[in-house]
Amino acid sequence: MRIAWWKIASIILLCYAVVGGFLLPVPALSQLGETIRNLYFHVCMWFAMMILFTISIIHSIKYLNKSDLRHDIKAKSYAAVGTYMGLLGYSTGAIWASFTWADPNNPAYASFGSIMREPKLIGAAMALLIYGAYFILRNSIKDMDQRARVSAVYNVFAYTMLFPSIWIIPRLLPSLHPGQEGNPALNFNDIDARMRMVFYPAVLGWTLLGAWITTLKIRIELIQEKKILSNEK
Amino acid sequence: MHPYKQFSALLKKEILLELRQKHALYGMMLYIASTIFVLYLTLGDAEAETWNALFWITQLFICINAVAKSFLQEAKGRMLYHFSITTPSAFILSKIVYNVLLMGIMNVINLILYTAFLGDPTTSFFAFVGISLLGSIGLSLVFTMLAAIASKAMQQASLMAILGFPIIIPQLMLLVRLSKTAFSEIFRDGAPLQVIFLLLALDLSVILLAVILYPFLWKD
């Protein structure tokens, strides 16, 4: 293991987030109850996903500038781990929603179809579909350089189209999801001061963990592609 | 050659090619006609909301089919020839303008057949015509760029749908929403105008991205 300060920081922050997240006091809200602690996991997954996707697109732009295959490997790995974080965000969200939204007395949220129409869920589904398409696109091109170039172009194009949409759609549809006017949990009125003490470290910790997993993936792939990469120079 | 001259020459080439190979154009028209006929037989009387949703779905599929061939028909040798005599931005802009024109024509045909077969539930038909033209511009812009990307891969046609659907969702939602103004739904003052500006801004950003990104796709 290559020890770096941020890996240690990630471990410490996550230990704090998990222990503190379950034990520290939270505001008692009638509807949410203790499920509010899921904020430290669910929202952090989405934050980590967006941050990893952003790092991925930065590497795609770098690839387009320099045509160095290392950047392509990095862009791909960050996108893969970001997608994984997104799936985790979905599952934590599903658990949360089954406790708070799924109400047999409320027909508007009785079925899967009505819950999927939540703007935040549409945005998340779009992000995951886009990166699913990104991997399909990668697999359908054989030539390495061309694959790197074409998928980098798609990454940049799709990412820049995704962002206005995440900003537009919530303003078109009604929603039960918290954080209607922008980023949930970032707004200072949204979140209790006690929770912020755990929430921000948790975001940082999960993101660092995602980055850590990605660096491992990148190192494995760099070893696998050693021949091609050394021929390049 | 001056970039503008390159652009107009390329555009002229596209239109000439289309007029000389009329089978593709007629094929598209037949595609629209048979789609709508199938809808007509399976649907019967359509309510306004269904009508609207189906209209945009057919627009989407027409767009994919119409735009897909713009890059598929370019053989490798011809691309190399273009590469040696034109700039990438002139090339992609000519494709964009040509596809917008083509999609505009297909849009009008689609509208005529739609109202003929499935009736006209709109309260202000001309507003709907305008909205559908605005929508077809947006659709053809996004799918031109995606066709350029997909043309580098295998199984291009199905890949285009996979790549395109998640990206086009917000535009389609905005369009479906906007077209409800033509169905006598009451909107807040200025809300439709806001949506129109949003769509135009999206279109502009797609054009910008295409001009910036196409040069990277272009070299083989």
Coordinates of C-alpha atoms in Angstrom, one line a residue:
Chain A
M1 CA 0.0 0.0 0.0
R2 CA 1.2 3.4 -0.9
I3 CA 0.5 5.4 2.2
A4 CA -0.6 8.9 1.7
W5 CA -2.0 11.4 4.1
W6 CA -5.4 11.6 2.3
K7 CA -5.9 7.8 2.6
I8 CA -5.4 8.0 6.3
A9 CA -7.7 11.0 6.4
S10 CA -10.3 9.0 4.5
I11 CA -10.2 6.2 7.1
I12 CA -10.4 8.6 10.0
L13 CA -13.2 10.7 8.5
L14 CA -15.2 7.6 7.6
C15 CA -14.8 6.1 11.1
Y16 CA -16.0 9.4 12.5
A17 CA -18.9 9.6 10.0
V18 CA -20.1 6.1 10.8
V19 CA -19.7 6.2 14.6
G20 CA -20.9 9.8 14.8
G21 CA -23.6 9.3 12.3
F22 CA -25.2 6.6 14.4
L23 CA -24.6 8.0 17.8
L24 CA -24.5 11.8 17.7
P25 CA -27.8 13.6 18.4
V26 CA -30.0 14.5 15.4
P27 CA -33.1 16.8 15.3
A28 CA -36.2 14.9 16.0
L29 CA -38.6 15.3 13.0
S30 CA -41.8 13.4 13.2
Q31 CA -41.8 12.2 9.6
L32 CA -38.2 11.3 9.2
G33 CA -37.4 10.0 12.7
E34 CA -34.0 8.3 13.0
T35 CA -33.9 7.6 9.2
I36 CA -32.5 11.1 9.0
R37 CA -29.1 9.5 9.7
N38 CA -29.2 8.1 6.2
L39 CA -28.3 11.6 5.1
Y40 CA -24.7 10.8 6.0
F41 CA -24.7 7.9 3.5
H42 CA -27.2 8.6 0.8
V43 CA -26.4 12.2 0.0
C44 CA -22.7 11.6 0.3
M45 CA -22.9 8.9 -2.4
W46 CA -24.3 11.4 -4.9
F47 CA -21.7 14.0 -3.9
A48 CA -19.0 11.5 -4.4
M49 CA -20.5 10.4 -7.7
M50 CA -20.6 13.9 -9.1
I51 CA -17.1 14.7 -7.9
L52 CA -15.7 11.5 -9.5
F53 CA -17.5 12.2 -12.8
T54 CA -16.1 15.7 -12.7
I55 CA -12.6 14.3 -12.3
S56 CA -13.3 11.9 -15.1
I57 CA -14.2 14.7 -17.5
I58 CA -11.1 16.6 -16.6
H59 CA -9.0 13.6 -17.6
S60 CA -11.0 13.3 -20.8
I61 CA -10.2 16.9 -21.7
K62 CA -6.6 16.3 -20.8
Y63 CA -6.6 13.3 -23.1
L64 CA -8.0 15.3 -26.0
N65 CA -5.2 17.9 -25.4
K66 CA -2.3 15.5 -25.1
S67 CA -3.4 12.1 -26.6
D68 CA -1.8 10.3 -23.6
L69 CA -3.5 7.0 -23.0
R70 CA -2.9 7.3 -19.3
H71 CA -5.5 10.0 -19.1
D72 CA -7.9 7.8 -21.0
I73 CA -7.4 5.0 -18.4
K74 CA -7.9 7.5 -15.6
A75 CA -11.1 9.0 -17.2
K76 CA -12.5 5.5 -17.6
S77 CA -11.7 4.4 -14.0
Y78 CA -13.2 7.5 -12.4
A79 CA -16.3 7.1 -14.5
A80 CA -16.6 3.5 -13.4
V81 CA -16.2 4.2 -9.7
G82 CA -18.6 7.2 -10.0
T83 CA -21.2 4.9 -11.6
Y84 CA -20.8 2.5 -8.7
M85 CA -21.3 5.3 -6.2
G86 CA -24.4 6.3 -8.1
L87 CA -25.8 2.7 -7.8
L88 CA -25.1 2.9 -4.0
G89 CA -26.8 6.2 -3.9
Y90 CA -29.8 4.6 -5.6
S91 CA -30.0 1.7 -3.1
T92 CA -29.6 3.9 0.0
G93 CA -32.2 6.2 -1.5
A94 CA -34.6 3.3 -2.1
I95 CA -34.3 2.2 1.5
W96 CA -34.9 5.7 2.7
A97 CA -37.9 6.2 0.4
S98 CA -39.5 2.9 1.5
F99 CA -39.6 4.3 5.1
T100 CA -40.7 7.8 4.3
W101 CA -42.5 8.0 0.9
A102 CA -44.1 4.7 0.5
D103 CA -47.3 5.4 2.1
P104 CA -50.3 3.1 1.4
N105 CA -52.7 6.0 2.2
N106 CA -51.1 8.3 -0.4
P107 CA -52.0 7.0 -3.9
A108 CA -49.5 9.5 -5.5
Y109 CA -46.6 7.6 -4.1
A110 CA -48.1 4.1 -4.1
S111 CA -46.4 2.7 -7.2
F112 CA -42.8 2.5 -8.5
G113 CA -43.8 4.5 -11.5
S114 CA -44.9 7.5 -9.5
I115 CA -41.8 7.5 -7.4
M116 CA -39.5 7.3 -10.4
R117 CA -41.0 10.6 -11.7
E118 CA -39.2 12.5 -9.0
P119 CA -37.0 15.1 -10.7
K120 CA -34.0 14.2 -8.6
L121 CA -34.4 10.6 -9.6
I122 CA -34.7 11.5 -13.2
G123 CA -31.5 13.5 -13.0
A124 CA -29.8 10.5 -11.3
A125 CA -31.2 8.1 -13.9
M126 CA -29.9 10.3 -16.7
A127 CA -26.4 10.4 -15.2
L128 CA -26.3 6.6 -14.8
L129 CA -27.7 6.0 -18.3
I130 CA -25.2 8.4 -19.8
Y131 CA -22.3 6.6 -18.2
G132 CA -23.8 3.2 -19.1
A133 CA -23.8 4.4 -22.7
Y134 CA -20.3 5.6 -22.3
F135 CA -19.1 2.1 -21.4
I136 CA -21.1 0.6 -24.3
L137 CA -19.5 3.1 -26.6
R138 CA -16.1 2.2 -25.4
N139 CA -16.7 -1.5 -25.9
S140 CA -17.9 -1.1 -29.4
I141 CA -14.7 0.5 -30.7
K142 CA -11.7 -1.8 -31.3
D143 CA -8.9 0.6 -32.0
M144 CA -7.4 1.9 -28.8
D145 CA -6.6 5.4 -29.8
Q146 CA -9.9 5.9 -31.5
R147 CA -11.8 4.5 -28.6
A148 CA -10.0 6.9 -26.2
R149 CA -10.7 9.8 -28.5
V150 CA -14.4 9.1 -29.3
S151 CA -15.3 8.2 -25.7
A152 CA -13.6 11.4 -24.4
V153 CA -15.6 13.5 -26.8
Y154 CA -18.8 11.7 -25.7
N155 CA -17.8 12.2 -22.0
V156 CA -17.4 15.9 -22.5
F157 CA -20.5 16.3 -24.6
A158 CA -22.8 14.3 -22.3
Y159 CA -21.5 15.9 -19.1
T160 CA -22.0 19.4 -20.3
M161 CA -25.5 18.5 -21.5
L162 CA -26.3 16.8 -18.1
F163 CA -25.6 19.8 -16.0
P164 CA -28.2 22.2 -17.4
S165 CA -30.7 19.4 -17.2
I166 CA -30.1 18.7 -13.5
W167 CA -30.7 22.4 -13.0
I168 CA -33.8 22.6 -15.3
I169 CA -35.9 19.5 -14.6
P170 CA -36.5 20.1 -10.9
R171 CA -38.1 23.4 -11.9
L172 CA -40.5 21.7 -14.2
L173 CA -41.9 19.1 -11.9
P174 CA -43.4 19.0 -8.4
S175 CA -41.3 17.0 -5.9
L176 CA -41.4 15.5 -2.5
H177 CA -37.6 15.2 -2.5
P178 CA -35.9 17.7 -0.2
G179 CA -33.8 20.5 -1.7
Q180 CA -36.2 21.6 -4.4
E181 CA -34.3 24.8 -5.3
G182 CA -30.9 23.4 -6.0
N183 CA -28.5 21.2 -4.1
P184 CA -30.0 19.3 -1.2
A185 CA -28.1 19.6 2.1
L186 CA -25.8 22.3 0.9
N187 CA -28.3 25.1 1.7
F188 CA -27.7 26.5 5.2
N189 CA -31.4 26.5 6.1
D190 CA -31.8 22.9 5.0
I191 CA -29.6 21.2 7.5
D192 CA -29.2 21.4 11.3
A193 CA -25.9 22.7 12.7
R194 CA -25.4 19.4 14.6
M195 CA -25.8 17.4 11.4
R196 CA -23.4 19.6 9.5
M197 CA -20.7 18.6 11.9
V198 CA -21.0 15.0 10.6
F199 CA -22.2 15.6 7.1
Y200 CA -19.3 17.6 5.7
P201 CA -16.6 15.2 7.0
A202 CA -18.7 12.3 5.7
V203 CA -18.9 13.8 2.2
L204 CA -15.1 14.3 2.2
G205 CA -14.5 10.8 3.6
W206 CA -16.7 9.0 1.0
T207 CA -15.2 11.0 -1.9
L208 CA -11.7 10.2 -0.8
L209 CA -12.6 6.5 -0.5
G210 CA -14.0 6.7 -4.0
A211 CA -10.8 8.3 -5.2
W212 CA -8.7 5.7 -3.4
I213 CA -10.6 2.8 -5.0
T214 CA -10.1 4.5 -8.4
T215 CA -6.3 4.9 -7.9
L216 CA -6.1 1.2 -7.2
K217 CA -8.0 0.4 -10.4
I218 CA -5.8 2.8 -12.4
R219 CA -2.7 1.2 -11.1
I220 CA -3.9 -2.3 -12.0
E221 CA -4.7 -1.1 -15.5
L222 CA -1.5 0.8 -16.0
I223 CA 0.3 -2.5 -15.2
Q224 CA -1.9 -4.4 -17.6
E225 CA -1.3 -1.9 -20.4
K226 CA 2.4 -1.5 -19.6
K227 CA 3.6 -2.7 -23.0
I228 CA 1.4 -0.4 -25.0
L229 CA 2.2 2.6 -22.8
S230 CA 5.9 2.1 -22.9
N231 CA 5.8 1.7 -26.7
E232 CA 4.1 5.0 -26.9
K233 CA 7.0 7.1 -25.7
Chain B
M1 CA -10.8 28.4 -49.6
H2 CA -12.6 30.8 -47.3
P3 CA -14.4 28.9 -44.5
Y4 CA -17.7 30.4 -45.4
K5 CA -17.3 29.3 -49.0
Q6 CA -16.3 25.8 -47.8
F7 CA -19.4 25.7 -45.7
S8 CA -21.8 26.7 -48.5
A9 CA -20.1 24.3 -51.0
L10 CA -20.5 21.4 -48.5
L11 CA -24.1 22.3 -47.8
K12 CA -24.8 22.4 -51.5
K13 CA -23.1 19.0 -51.9
E14 CA -25.4 17.5 -49.2
I15 CA -28.5 18.9 -50.8
L16 CA -27.5 17.8 -54.2
L17 CA -26.7 14.3 -53.0
E18 CA -30.1 14.1 -51.3
L19 CA -31.9 15.2 -54.5
R20 CA -30.0 12.7 -56.6
Q21 CA -30.6 9.8 -54.4
K22 CA -34.2 10.3 -53.8
H23 CA -34.8 6.8 -52.5
A24 CA -33.5 7.8 -49.1
L25 CA -35.8 10.8 -48.9
Y26 CA -38.8 8.8 -50.1
G27 CA -37.9 6.1 -47.6
M28 CA -38.0 8.6 -44.8
M29 CA -41.4 9.8 -45.9
L30 CA -42.7 6.2 -46.1
Y31 CA -41.3 5.6 -42.6
I32 CA -43.3 8.5 -41.3
A33 CA -46.5 7.5 -43.1
S34 CA -46.4 3.9 -42.0
T35 CA -45.6 4.8 -38.4
I36 CA -48.5 7.1 -38.2
F37 CA -50.8 4.6 -40.0
V38 CA -49.9 2.0 -37.3
L39 CA -50.6 4.5 -34.6
Y40 CA -53.9 5.4 -36.2
L41 CA -54.9 1.7 -36.3
T42 CA -53.8 0.8 -32.8
L43 CA -54.9 4.0 -31.1
G44 CA -58.2 5.1 -32.6
D45 CA -59.3 8.3 -31.0
A46 CA -56.4 10.0 -29.1
E47 CA -56.8 12.4 -26.3
A48 CA -54.8 15.6 -26.3
E49 CA -52.2 14.4 -23.8
T50 CA -51.6 11.1 -25.6
W51 CA -51.6 12.9 -28.9
N52 CA -48.9 15.2 -27.7
A53 CA -46.7 12.5 -26.2
L54 CA -46.9 10.3 -29.2
F55 CA -46.2 13.2 -31.5
W56 CA -42.9 13.9 -29.8
I57 CA -42.0 10.2 -29.6
T58 CA -42.5 9.9 -33.4
Q59 CA -40.5 13.1 -33.9
L60 CA -37.7 11.5 -31.9
F61 CA -37.6 8.4 -34.0
I62 CA -37.9 10.2 -37.2
C63 CA -35.0 12.4 -36.2
I64 CA -32.8 9.4 -35.3
N65 CA -33.5 7.8 -38.7
A66 CA -33.1 11.0 -40.7
V67 CA -29.9 12.2 -39.0
A68 CA -28.2 8.8 -38.6
K69 CA -27.6 8.4 -42.3
S70 CA -25.9 11.8 -42.6
F71 CA -22.7 10.2 -41.3
L72 CA -23.3 6.6 -42.3
Q73 CA -23.4 7.4 -46.0
E74 CA -19.9 8.9 -45.8
A75 CA -17.5 6.3 -47.0
K76 CA -14.0 6.2 -45.5
G77 CA -12.4 7.4 -48.7
R78 CA -14.7 10.3 -49.0
M79 CA -14.1 11.4 -45.4
L80 CA -10.4 11.3 -46.2
Y81 CA -11.0 13.6 -49.1
H82 CA -13.1 16.0 -47.0
F83 CA -10.3 15.9 -44.4
S84 CA -7.8 17.1 -46.9
I85 CA -9.8 19.9 -48.4
T86 CA -12.0 21.4 -45.6
T87 CA -11.9 22.5 -42.0
P88 CA -13.7 20.4 -39.4
S89 CA -15.9 23.3 -38.3
A90 CA -17.1 24.0 -41.8
F91 CA -17.9 20.4 -42.3
I92 CA -19.8 19.9 -39.0
L93 CA -21.7 23.1 -39.5
S94 CA -22.8 22.1 -43.0
K95 CA -24.0 18.8 -41.6
I96 CA -25.9 20.6 -38.8
V97 CA -27.6 23.1 -41.1
Y98 CA -28.5 20.3 -43.6
N99 CA -29.9 18.1 -40.9
V100 CA -31.9 21.0 -39.4
L101 CA -33.4 21.7 -42.9
L102 CA -34.1 18.0 -43.5
M103 CA -35.7 17.6 -40.1
G104 CA -37.8 20.7 -40.7
I105 CA -39.3 19.2 -43.8
M106 CA -39.9 15.9 -42.1
N107 CA -41.5 17.7 -39.3
V108 CA -44.0 19.4 -41.6
I109 CA -44.8 16.1 -43.2
N110 CA -45.2 14.5 -39.8
L111 CA -47.6 17.3 -38.7
I112 CA -49.7 17.1 -41.8
L113 CA -50.1 13.3 -41.6
Y114 CA -50.7 13.4 -37.8
T115 CA -53.6 15.9 -38.1
A116 CA -55.0 14.0 -41.1
F117 CA -55.0 10.6 -39.3
L118 CA -55.2 11.3 -35.6
G119 CA -57.2 14.6 -35.7
D120 CA -56.2 18.0 -34.4
P121 CA -56.8 18.4 -30.6
T122 CA -54.8 21.7 -30.5
T123 CA -56.6 25.0 -29.8
S124 CA -54.0 27.1 -31.6
F125 CA -52.5 25.0 -34.4
F126 CA -50.0 27.6 -35.5
A127 CA -48.4 27.9 -32.1
F128 CA -48.0 24.1 -32.2
V129 CA -46.4 24.3 -35.6
G130 CA -43.9 26.8 -34.3
I131 CA -43.1 24.8 -31.2
S132 CA -42.6 21.6 -33.2
L133 CA -40.2 23.4 -35.6
L134 CA -38.3 24.7 -32.6
G135 CA -38.2 21.1 -31.2
S136 CA -37.0 19.6 -34.5
I137 CA -34.1 22.1 -34.6
G138 CA -33.0 21.0 -31.1
L139 CA -33.4 17.3 -31.8
S140 CA -31.5 17.4 -35.1
L141 CA -28.7 19.4 -33.5
V142 CA -28.1 16.9 -30.7
F143 CA -28.4 13.9 -32.9
T144 CA -26.1 15.3 -35.6
M145 CA -23.4 15.4 -32.9
L146 CA -24.3 11.9 -31.7
A147 CA -24.3 10.5 -35.2
A148 CA -20.8 11.9 -35.6
I149 CA -19.7 10.1 -32.4
A150 CA -21.6 6.8 -33.2
S151 CA -20.2 6.7 -36.8
K152 CA -16.8 5.8 -35.3
A153 CA -18.2 2.7 -33.6
M154 CA -19.9 -0.6 -34.6
Q155 CA -23.7 -1.0 -34.6
Q156 CA -24.2 2.6 -35.2
A157 CA -27.9 2.9 -35.4
S158 CA -28.7 1.3 -32.1
L159 CA -25.8 3.0 -30.4
M160 CA -27.1 6.3 -31.4
A161 CA -30.3 5.7 -29.5
I162 CA -28.5 4.5 -26.4
L163 CA -26.1 7.5 -26.5
G164 CA -28.9 10.0 -27.3
F165 CA -31.9 9.2 -25.1
P166 CA -30.5 10.2 -21.8
I167 CA -29.2 13.4 -23.2
I168 CA -32.4 14.3 -25.0
I169 CA -34.7 13.7 -22.0
P170 CA -34.6 17.3 -20.6
Q171 CA -35.3 18.8 -24.1
L172 CA -38.2 16.5 -24.7
M173 CA -39.7 17.3 -21.3
L174 CA -39.4 21.0 -22.0
L175 CA -41.0 20.6 -25.4
V176 CA -43.9 18.5 -24.2
R177 CA -44.4 21.0 -21.5
L178 CA -44.2 23.9 -23.9
S179 CA -46.6 22.4 -26.4
K180 CA -49.3 22.3 -23.8
T181 CA -49.6 26.1 -24.4
A182 CA -51.1 25.0 -27.8
F183 CA -53.7 22.9 -25.9
S184 CA -55.2 25.8 -24.0
E185 CA -53.4 25.0 -20.8
I186 CA -53.0 28.2 -18.8
F187 CA -49.4 29.2 -18.0
R188 CA -47.9 31.7 -15.6
D189 CA -47.2 35.0 -17.5
G190 CA -43.9 34.7 -19.3
A191 CA -43.4 31.1 -18.5
P192 CA -43.6 29.8 -22.1
L193 CA -41.2 32.5 -23.2
Q194 CA -38.7 31.4 -20.5
V195 CA -38.9 27.8 -21.8
I196 CA -38.3 29.0 -25.4
F197 CA -35.2 30.9 -24.3
L198 CA -34.0 27.8 -22.4
L199 CA -34.4 25.7 -25.5
L200 CA -32.6 28.2 -27.6
A201 CA -29.8 28.4 -25.1
L202 CA -29.5 24.6 -25.2
D203 CA -29.4 24.7 -29.0
L204 CA -26.6 27.3 -28.9
S205 CA -24.6 25.3 -26.5
V206 CA -24.9 22.2 -28.6
I207 CA -23.6 24.1 -31.7
L208 CA -20.7 25.4 -29.7
L209 CA -19.8 22.0 -28.3
A210 CA -20.0 20.5 -31.8
V211 CA -17.6 23.1 -33.2
I212 CA -15.2 22.6 -30.3
L213 CA -15.3 18.8 -30.2
Y214 CA -15.7 17.7 -33.8
P215 CA -12.1 18.4 -34.7
F216 CA -11.1 15.6 -32.3
L217 CA -13.5 13.1 -33.9
W218 CA -12.4 14.1 -37.3
K219 CA -8.8 12.9 -37.4
D220 CA -8.4 9.2 -37.8

